[in-house]
CSV table of C-alpha atoms in Angstrom, one decimal:
chain,number,residue,atom,x,y,z
A,272,MET,CA,0.0,0.0,0.0
A,273,GLU,CA,1.5,3.3,-1.1
A,274,LEU,CA,2.1,5.8,1.7
A,275,LEU,CA,0.3,9.1,1.6
A,276,PHE,CA,3.7,10.8,2.3
A,277,ASP,CA,6.3,8.4,0.9
A,278,ASP,CA,9.4,9.9,2.7
A,279,GLU,CA,12.2,8.6,4.8
A,280,CYS,CA,10.3,9.1,8.1
A,281,MET,CA,7.2,7.3,7.1
A,282,ARG,CA,9.1,4.4,5.4
A,283,ALA,CA,11.1,3.9,8.6
A,284,LEU,CA,7.9,4.0,10.7
A,285,SER,CA,6.0,1.6,8.5
A,286,PRO,CA,6.8,-1.6,10.5
A,287,LYS,CA,5.6,0.1,13.7
A,288,MET,CA,2.4,1.3,12.0
A,289,GLN,CA,1.8,-2.2,10.7
A,290,GLU,CA,2.4,-3.5,14.3
A,291,CYS,CA,-0.2,-1.1,15.7
A,292,ALA,CA,-2.8,-2.1,13.1
A,293,SER,CA,-2.3,-5.8,13.6
A,294,ALA,CA,-2.5,-5.4,17.4
A,295,ILE,CA,-5.7,-3.4,17.2
A,296,LYS,CA,-7.4,-6.0,14.9
A,297,SER,CA,-6.3,-8.9,17.1
A,298,TRP,CA,-7.7,-7.1,20.2
A,299,LEU,CA,-11.0,-6.7,18.5
A,300,ASP,CA,-10.9,-10.3,17.4
A,301,GLU,CA,-10.4,-11.3,21.1
A,302,GLY,CA,-13.6,-9.4,22.0
A,303,ARG,CA,-11.9,-6.7,24.0
A,304,LEU,CA,-13.5,-3.3,24.4
A,305,LEU,CA,-11.3,-0.9,22.4
A,306,CYS,CA,-11.1,2.5,24.0
A,307,VAL,CA,-9.6,5.3,21.9
A,308,ARG,CA,-8.2,8.2,24.0
A,309,PHE,CA,-7.2,11.3,22.1
A,310,ASN,CA,-5.7,14.7,22.9
A,311,ASP,CA,-7.9,17.9,22.9
A,312,ASP,CA,-6.8,19.6,19.7
A,313,CYS,CA,-7.3,19.1,16.0
A,314,ASP,CA,-4.4,16.7,15.7
A,315,GLY,CA,-5.5,14.7,18.6
A,316,ILE,CA,-9.1,14.6,17.4
A,317,THR,CA,-8.3,13.7,13.8
A,318,SER,CA,-5.9,10.9,14.9
A,319,GLY,CA,-8.5,9.6,17.3
A,320,MET,CA,-11.2,9.6,14.6
A,321,GLN,CA,-9.0,7.8,12.2
A,322,VAL,CA,-8.5,4.9,14.6
A,323,TYR,CA,-12.1,5.0,15.8
A,324,VAL,CA,-13.8,4.8,12.3
A,325,ALA,CA,-11.4,2.2,11.0
A,326,ALA,CA,-11.7,0.0,14.1
A,327,ARG,CA,-15.5,0.2,14.0
A,328,ALA,CA,-15.6,-0.6,10.3
A,329,TYR,CA,-13.4,-3.6,11.0
A,330,ALA,CA,-15.5,-4.8,13.9
A,331,GLU,CA,-18.7,-4.4,11.8
A,332,SER,CA,-17.2,-6.3,8.9
A,333,LYS,CA,-16.2,-9.2,11.2
A,334,ARG,CA,-19.6,-9.1,13.0
A,335,LEU,CA,-17.8,-8.3,16.2
A,336,GLY,CA,-20.1,-5.5,17.2
A,337,LYS,CA,-19.0,-1.9,16.5
A,338,GLU,CA,-20.2,-1.0,20.0
A,339,ASN,CA,-17.0,-2.6,21.1
A,340,VAL,CA,-15.2,0.5,20.0
A,341,VAL,CA,-15.5,3.7,22.0
A,342,GLY,CA,-13.6,6.9,22.3
A,343,PHE,CA,-13.1,9.8,24.8
A,344,GLN,CA,-11.0,12.9,24.9
A,345,VAL,CA,-8.1,13.5,27.3
A,346,PRO,CA,-7.9,17.2,28.3
A,347,SER,CA,-4.1,17.3,28.6
A,348,ALA,CA,-0.9,15.8,27.2
A,349,VAL,CA,-0.9,13.3,30.1
A,350,TYR,CA,-2.7,10.0,30.3
A,351,SER,CA,-3.3,9.9,34.1
A,352,LYS,CA,-4.2,7.3,36.6
A,353,ARG,CA,-7.6,8.8,36.6
A,354,ASP,CA,-7.9,8.3,32.9
A,355,SER,CA,-6.8,4.7,33.4
A,356,PHE,CA,-9.4,4.2,36.2
A,357,ASP,CA,-12.2,5.5,33.9
A,358,ASP,CA,-11.2,3.2,31.1
A,359,VAL,CA,-11.0,0.1,33.4
A,360,VAL,CA,-14.5,0.9,34.7
A,361,ARG,CA,-15.8,1.2,31.2
A,362,ALA,CA,-14.5,-2.2,30.3
A,363,ARG,CA,-15.8,-3.8,33.5
A,364,ASP,CA,-19.3,-2.3,33.0
A,365,ALA,CA,-19.2,-3.9,29.5
A,366,ALA,CA,-18.0,-7.2,31.0
A,367,LYS,CA,-15.0,-7.2,28.6
A,368,ALA,CA,-11.3,-7.2,28.7
A,369,LEU,CA,-9.8,-3.8,27.8
A,370,ALA,CA,-7.5,-2.4,25.1
A,371,VAL,CA,-6.6,1.3,24.9
A,372,VAL,CA,-5.3,3.2,21.9
A,373,ILE,CA,-3.9,6.6,22.9
A,374,THR,CA,-3.3,9.2,20.2
A,375,ASP,CA,-1.3,12.4,20.2
A,376,LEU,CA,-0.4,12.0,23.9
A,377,GLY,CA,0.7,9.5,26.5
A,378,ALA,CA,4.3,8.8,25.4
A,379,ASN,CA,5.8,11.2,28.0
A,380,ALA,CA,7.2,10.5,31.5
A,381,GLU,CA,4.2,12.1,33.1
A,382,SER,CA,2.0,9.4,31.7
A,383,VAL,CA,4.0,6.4,33.1
A,384,ASP,CA,1.8,6.0,36.2
A,385,GLY,CA,-1.4,6.0,34.2
A,386,LEU,CA,0.1,3.4,31.7
A,387,LYS,CA,1.3,1.2,34.6
A,388,ALA,CA,-2.2,1.2,36.1
A,389,LEU,CA,-3.6,0.1,32.7
A,390,LYS,CA,-1.1,-2.7,32.5
A,391,ASP,CA,-1.7,-3.8,36.1
A,392,SER,CA,-5.4,-4.2,35.1
A,393,GLY,CA,-4.5,-6.6,32.3
A,394,ALA,CA,-5.3,-4.1,29.5
A,395,LYS,CA,-3.5,-3.9,26.2
A,396,VAL,CA,-2.0,-0.6,25.2
A,397,CYS,CA,-1.1,1.1,22.0
A,398,ILE,CA,0.3,4.7,21.5
A,399,ILE,CA,0.3,6.6,18.3
A,400,ASP,CA,2.1,9.9,18.7
A,401,HIS,CA,4.7,12.4,17.4
A,402,HIS,CA,6.0,14.0,20.6
A,403,PRO,CA,9.4,13.1,22.3
A,404,PRO,CA,8.8,9.6,23.8
A,405,ASN,CA,9.9,8.4,27.2
A,406,ILE,CA,11.5,5.0,27.2
A,407,ASP,CA,9.6,3.9,30.3
A,408,ALA,CA,6.3,4.9,28.7
A,409,LEU,CA,7.0,3.0,25.5
A,410,SER,CA,8.1,-0.1,27.5
A,411,LEU,CA,4.6,-0.3,28.8
A,412,CYS,CA,3.1,-0.5,25.3
A,413,ASP,CA,2.1,-3.6,23.5
A,414,ALA,CA,2.4,-1.6,20.3
A,415,PHE,CA,3.5,1.9,19.5
A,416,ALA,CA,4.2,4.2,16.5
A,417,THR,CA,5.9,7.5,17.2
A,418,SER,CA,7.3,9.6,14.4
A,419,HIS,CA,9.6,11.6,16.7
A,420,ALA,CA,12.5,9.1,16.3
A,421,PHE,CA,12.7,9.9,12.6
A,422,ASP,CA,11.5,13.5,12.7
A,423,SER,CA,12.1,15.6,15.8
A,424,SER,CA,10.4,18.6,14.4
A,425,GLY,CA,6.9,17.0,14.8
A,426,ALA,CA,6.0,17.6,11.2
A,427,HIS,CA,4.8,14.0,10.8
A,428,THR,CA,1.8,14.5,13.0
A,429,ALA,CA,-0.2,12.0,15.0
A,430,GLY,CA,-3.0,12.5,12.6
A,431,LEU,CA,-0.8,11.4,9.7
A,432,VAL,CA,0.6,8.4,11.5
A,433,ALA,CA,-2.9,7.3,12.7
A,434,TYR,CA,-4.2,7.6,9.1
A,435,GLU,CA,-1.6,5.0,7.9
A,436,VAL,CA,-2.5,2.8,10.8
A,437,ALA,CA,-6.2,3.1,10.1
A,438,ARG,CA,-5.7,2.3,6.4
A,439,GLN,CA,-4.2,-1.1,7.4
A,440,ILE,CA,-7.2,-1.7,9.7
A,441,ASP,CA,-9.9,-0.7,7.1
A,442,ALA,CA,-8.6,1.1,4.0
A,443,ASP,CA,-12.0,2.5,3.0
A,444,ALA,CA,-12.7,4.0,6.4
A,445,ALA,CA,-9.5,6.0,6.7
A,446,ASN,CA,-9.9,9.7,5.8
A,447,PRO,CA,-7.1,11.6,4.0
A,448,GLU,CA,-8.9,14.9,4.4
A,449,TRP,CA,-8.5,14.7,8.2
A,450,VAL,CA,-4.7,14.4,7.6
A,451,ASN,CA,-4.7,17.8,5.9
A,452,TRP,CA,-6.6,19.3,8.9
A,453,SER,CA,-4.0,17.7,11.3
A,454,LEU,CA,-1.0,19.0,9.3
A,455,GLN,CA,-2.4,22.6,9.1
A,456,SER,CA,-3.4,22.8,12.8
A,457,ASP,CA,0.0,21.6,14.0
A,458,LYS,CA,1.8,23.9,11.5
A,459,SER,CA,3.6,21.0,9.9
A,460,THR,CA,6.0,21.7,7.1
A,461,LEU,CA,4.1,19.0,5.2
A,462,ALA,CA,1.0,21.1,5.2
A,463,SER,CA,-0.4,22.6,1.9
A,464,GLY,CA,-3.7,24.3,1.2
A,465,ASP,CA,-6.1,26.0,3.5
A,466,TYR,CA,-8.6,23.9,5.6
A,467,PRO,CA,-11.0,26.0,7.7
A,468,ALA,CA,-12.1,22.9,9.5
A,469,ALA,CA,-8.8,22.7,11.2
A,470,LYS,CA,-9.5,26.0,13.0
A,471,ALA,CA,-13.1,24.8,13.7
A,472,LEU,CA,-11.9,21.6,15.5
A,473,ASP,CA,-9.4,23.5,17.6
A,474,TYR,CA,-12.2,26.0,18.5
A,475,LEU,CA,-14.6,23.2,19.4
A,476,ALA,CA,-12.0,21.4,21.4
A,477,HIS,CA,-11.2,24.4,23.4
A,478,PHE,CA,-14.7,24.7,24.7
A,479,SER,CA,-15.5,21.0,25.0
A,480,GLU,CA,-16.1,19.0,28.2
A,481,PRO,CA,-13.0,17.2,29.5
A,482,ALA,CA,-13.9,13.7,28.4
A,483,VAL,CA,-16.2,14.4,25.5
A,484,PRO,CA,-17.0,11.3,23.5
A,485,ILE,CA,-15.4,11.0,20.1
A,486,GLU,CA,-18.9,10.6,18.5
A,487,ASP,CA,-19.5,14.3,19.3
A,488,TYR,CA,-16.7,15.4,17.1
A,489,TYR,CA,-17.5,12.8,14.4
A,490,GLU,CA,-21.0,14.3,14.1
A,491,LYS,CA,-19.7,17.9,14.0
A,492,VAL,CA,-17.2,17.3,11.2
A,493,SER,CA,-20.1,16.2,9.1
A,494,ASP,CA,-22.1,19.3,9.8
A,495,GLU,CA,-20.8,22.0,7.4
A,496,HIS,CA,-23.0,24.7,9.0
A,497,MET,CA,-21.5,23.9,12.4
A,498,LEU,CA,-17.9,24.0,11.1
A,499,LYS,CA,-18.6,27.3,9.3
A,500,ILE,CA,-19.8,28.9,12.6
A,501,ALA,CA,-16.9,27.5,14.6
A,502,THR,CA,-14.4,28.7,12.0
A,503,ASP,CA,-15.8,32.2,11.9
A,504,LEU,CA,-15.7,32.4,15.7
A,505,ALA,CA,-12.1,31.1,15.8
A,506,ILE,CA,-10.9,33.7,13.3
A,507,LYS,CA,-12.6,36.5,15.2
A,508,GLY,CA,-11.0,35.3,18.4
A,509,GLU,CA,-7.6,35.1,16.8
A,510,ASP,CA,-7.8,38.6,15.3
A,511,LYS,CA,-8.6,40.0,18.7
A,512,ALA,CA,-5.9,38.0,20.5
A,513,LEU,CA,-3.2,39.0,18.1
A,514,LYS,CA,-4.0,42.7,18.4
A,515,ILE,CA,-3.6,42.4,22.2
A,516,MET,CA,-0.5,40.2,22.1
A,517,LYS,CA,1.3,42.7,19.8
A,518,ASP,CA,0.8,45.4,22.4
A,519,HIS,CA,2.3,43.1,25.1
A,520,SER,CA,5.3,41.7,23.3
A,521,VAL,CA,8.9,42.8,23.5
A,522,VAL,CA,11.2,42.2,20.6
A,523,LYS,CA,14.9,41.6,21.5
A,524,LYS,CA,17.6,41.6,18.8
A,525,ILE,CA,20.1,38.7,19.2
A,526,GLY,CA,23.2,39.4,17.1
A,527,GLU,CA,22.6,40.4,13.5
A,528,HIS,CA,20.4,37.6,12.3
A,529,ALA,CA,18.1,36.6,15.1
A,530,LEU,CA,15.1,37.9,17.1
A,531,LEU,CA,13.7,36.8,20.5
A,532,ILE,CA,10.0,37.7,21.0
A,533,VAL,CA,8.8,37.7,24.6
A,534,ALA,CA,5.0,37.8,24.9
A,535,ASP,CA,2.8,38.1,27.9
A,536,MET,CA,0.0,35.7,27.0
A,537,SER,CA,-2.1,36.3,30.1
A,538,LYS,CA,-3.2,39.6,28.6
A,539,ALA,CA,-5.0,37.9,25.6
A,540,THR,CA,-5.9,34.4,26.8
A,541,SER,CA,-8.2,32.8,29.3
A,542,LYS,CA,-10.1,29.5,29.8
A,543,THR,CA,-13.2,31.2,28.6
A,544,SER,CA,-11.8,32.8,25.4
A,545,TYR,CA,-10.3,31.5,22.2
A,546,PRO,CA,-7.5,31.0,21.3
A,547,PRO,CA,-5.7,29.1,24.0
A,548,LYS,CA,-2.1,30.0,25.0
A,549,GLY,CA,-0.3,27.8,22.4
A,550,ARG,CA,-2.5,29.0,19.5
A,551,ALA,CA,-2.0,32.6,20.6
A,552,LEU,CA,1.7,32.2,20.6
A,553,ASN,CA,1.6,30.7,17.1
A,554,LEU,CA,-0.1,34.0,16.0
A,555,VAL,CA,2.6,36.1,17.4
A,556,GLN,CA,5.3,33.9,15.9
A,557,ASP,CA,3.7,34.1,12.5
A,558,TYR,CA,3.3,37.8,12.7
A,559,TYR,CA,7.0,38.5,13.4
A,560,CYS,CA,8.2,35.9,10.9
A,561,ASN,CA,6.1,37.5,8.2
A,562,ARG,CA,7.6,40.9,9.1
A,563,SER,CA,11.2,39.6,9.2
A,564,PRO,CA,11.4,36.6,6.8
A,565,ASP,CA,15.2,36.7,6.8
A,566,LYS,CA,15.6,36.4,10.6
A,567,ALA,CA,15.9,33.3,12.9
A,568,ILE,CA,13.0,33.9,15.2
A,569,VAL,CA,12.1,32.4,18.6
A,570,SER,CA,9.0,33.4,20.4
A,571,MET,CA,8.6,32.8,24.1
A,572,GLY,CA,5.1,33.3,25.5
A,573,TYR,CA,4.4,33.2,29.3
A,574,SER,CA,1.6,33.3,31.8
A,575,ASP,CA,1.5,32.7,35.5
A,576,ASP,CA,1.9,28.9,35.3
A,577,SER,CA,3.3,28.1,31.9
A,578,ILE,CA,5.9,29.2,29.3
A,579,SER,CA,5.9,28.1,25.7
A,580,MET,CA,8.5,28.4,22.8
A,581,ARG,CA,8.1,28.5,19.1
A,582,ALA,CA,11.1,28.6,16.6
A,583,ASN,CA,10.9,29.2,12.8
A,584,SER,CA,12.7,27.2,10.2
A,585,LEU,CA,15.7,29.6,10.0
A,586,ALA,CA,16.2,29.1,13.8
A,587,ARG,CA,16.0,25.4,13.4
A,588,GLU,CA,18.5,25.4,10.5
A,589,THR,CA,21.0,27.1,12.7
A,590,GLY,CA,20.7,24.3,15.3
A,591,PHE,CA,18.2,25.8,17.7
A,592,ASP,CA,16.3,23.1,19.7
A,593,THR,CA,13.9,23.6,22.6
A,594,ASN,CA,14.6,20.2,24.2
A,595,PRO,CA,18.1,21.0,25.6
A,596,ILE,CA,16.7,24.3,27.0
A,597,ILE,CA,13.9,22.4,28.8
A,598,ALA,CA,16.3,19.8,30.0
A,599,LYS,CA,18.6,22.5,31.4
A,600,LEU,CA,15.7,24.2,33.2
A,601,LYS,CA,14.6,20.8,34.8
A,602,GLU,CA,18.2,20.3,35.9
A,603,GLU,CA,18.7,23.8,37.4
A,604,LEU,CA,15.2,24.4,38.7
A,605,PRO,CA,13.6,21.0,39.5
A,606,HIS,CA,11.5,22.5,42.3
A,607,ALA,CA,10.0,25.1,39.9
A,608,ILE,CA,9.2,22.9,36.9
A,609,ARG,CA,6.0,20.8,37.0
A,610,SER,CA,6.4,19.3,33.6
A,611,GLY,CA,7.8,20.1,30.2
A,612,GLY,CA,8.4,18.9,26.7
A,613,GLY,CA,7.6,19.1,23.0
A,614,HIS,CA,9.2,19.2,19.6
A,615,SER,CA,12.5,20.9,18.6
A,616,ALA,CA,10.6,23.9,17.4
A,617,ALA,CA,7.6,24.0,19.7
A,618,ALA,CA,7.5,23.2,23.4
A,619,ASN,CA,5.9,24.1,26.7
A,620,VAL,CA,6.8,23.9,30.4
A,621,ARG,CA,4.4,24.1,33.3
A,622,VAL,CA,5.8,25.9,36.3
A,623,GLU,CA,4.9,26.4,39.9
A,624,ILE,CA,3.3,29.9,40.0
A,625,GLU,CA,5.6,31.2,42.8
A,626,PHE,CA,8.7,30.5,40.6
A,627,GLY,CA,7.2,31.7,37.3
A,628,GLU,CA,9.3,34.8,37.0
A,629,SER,CA,12.6,33.2,37.8
A,630,VAL,CA,11.9,30.4,35.3
A,631,ARG,CA,11.0,32.9,32.6
A,632,LYS,CA,14.2,34.9,33.1
A,633,ARG,CA,16.3,31.8,32.9
A,634,MET,CA,14.6,30.6,29.8
A,635,GLU,CA,15.2,34.0,28.1
A,636,GLU,CA,18.9,33.7,28.9
A,637,LEU,CA,19.1,30.1,27.6
A,638,ILE,CA,17.2,31.0,24.4
A,639,ALA,CA,19.4,34.0,23.8
A,640,GLN,CA,22.6,31.9,24.4
A,641,ALA,CA,21.4,29.3,21.9
A,642,LEU,CA,20.7,31.9,19.3
A,643,GLU,CA,24.0,33.6,19.8
A,644,LYS,CA,25.9,30.3,19.7
A,645,ASN,CA,24.3,29.3,16.5
């Protein structure tokens, strides 16, 4: 079967994607309840939907009962012990053994406790992701496919990887259009074209309930009127947020060829408004990259309890990588960092509020040093 993106990363990942598809089909054949858990953004939703629709189609074709496939959102990048408990209860209520497929999250160190709880219950586990993986987390999986080993930029999104897994479960059910939404939302270098539905899904996810069933999103992506309304509201929110963020950003020149943008995200973002912090920082990054296309640019957005980084392609080409910066912060300020990670060009750390300013100042120094060095 020809790959949608036939490149070195996807070819290298093919055995792992085949392994995931085979595992999922075998778990359905065993009569297990297959629970798909997905992250709360467009990439997470589309990757979850790929597995969900393909697994249901397979179950139906084998007369296994498509009700044996369910899906629920995880409202963070961490698969927690509470998430594990909820999934185990779902399986017990259905009087079935459990298998869990986790997409666009769960491969990090913070998820290890939740994954251990799953394994202790006798559940089977599969992770499909594109974030930096933790070896302990992967060791708890019966199958996994993470593109990060072959592409640290994150361009090969979970939505893309899940599509290839889904094709091997049921080729007719997998949806290539959702891949485009995933790539656009995550600002992948593989993205092309403009897909308003990507903004719509991110908007809907931002205001969703924490463990919303995947069926809710599946119904909404089929409703063009709903997607149009959500897209319009997302664009309106982004325009307002960018205007505020520009007024609360400081541009720092690093050498002759680099810029560091420091943005106070608390002025433009809240839990009750769109966009969320990460999306707001993307707007700032894009704005300054468009103004200075010949510069290596890193944007750092902060609020009381989190700090995010974004780096453009010119910064990455010089060797800039967010991961050593986060590792250094964890080493120097372990008491201040709650969690942190991401891709080489996009990452986030969660901090204890009382240490927020000291972490921010140190991160600024580390970013500047990295840009000056490169």
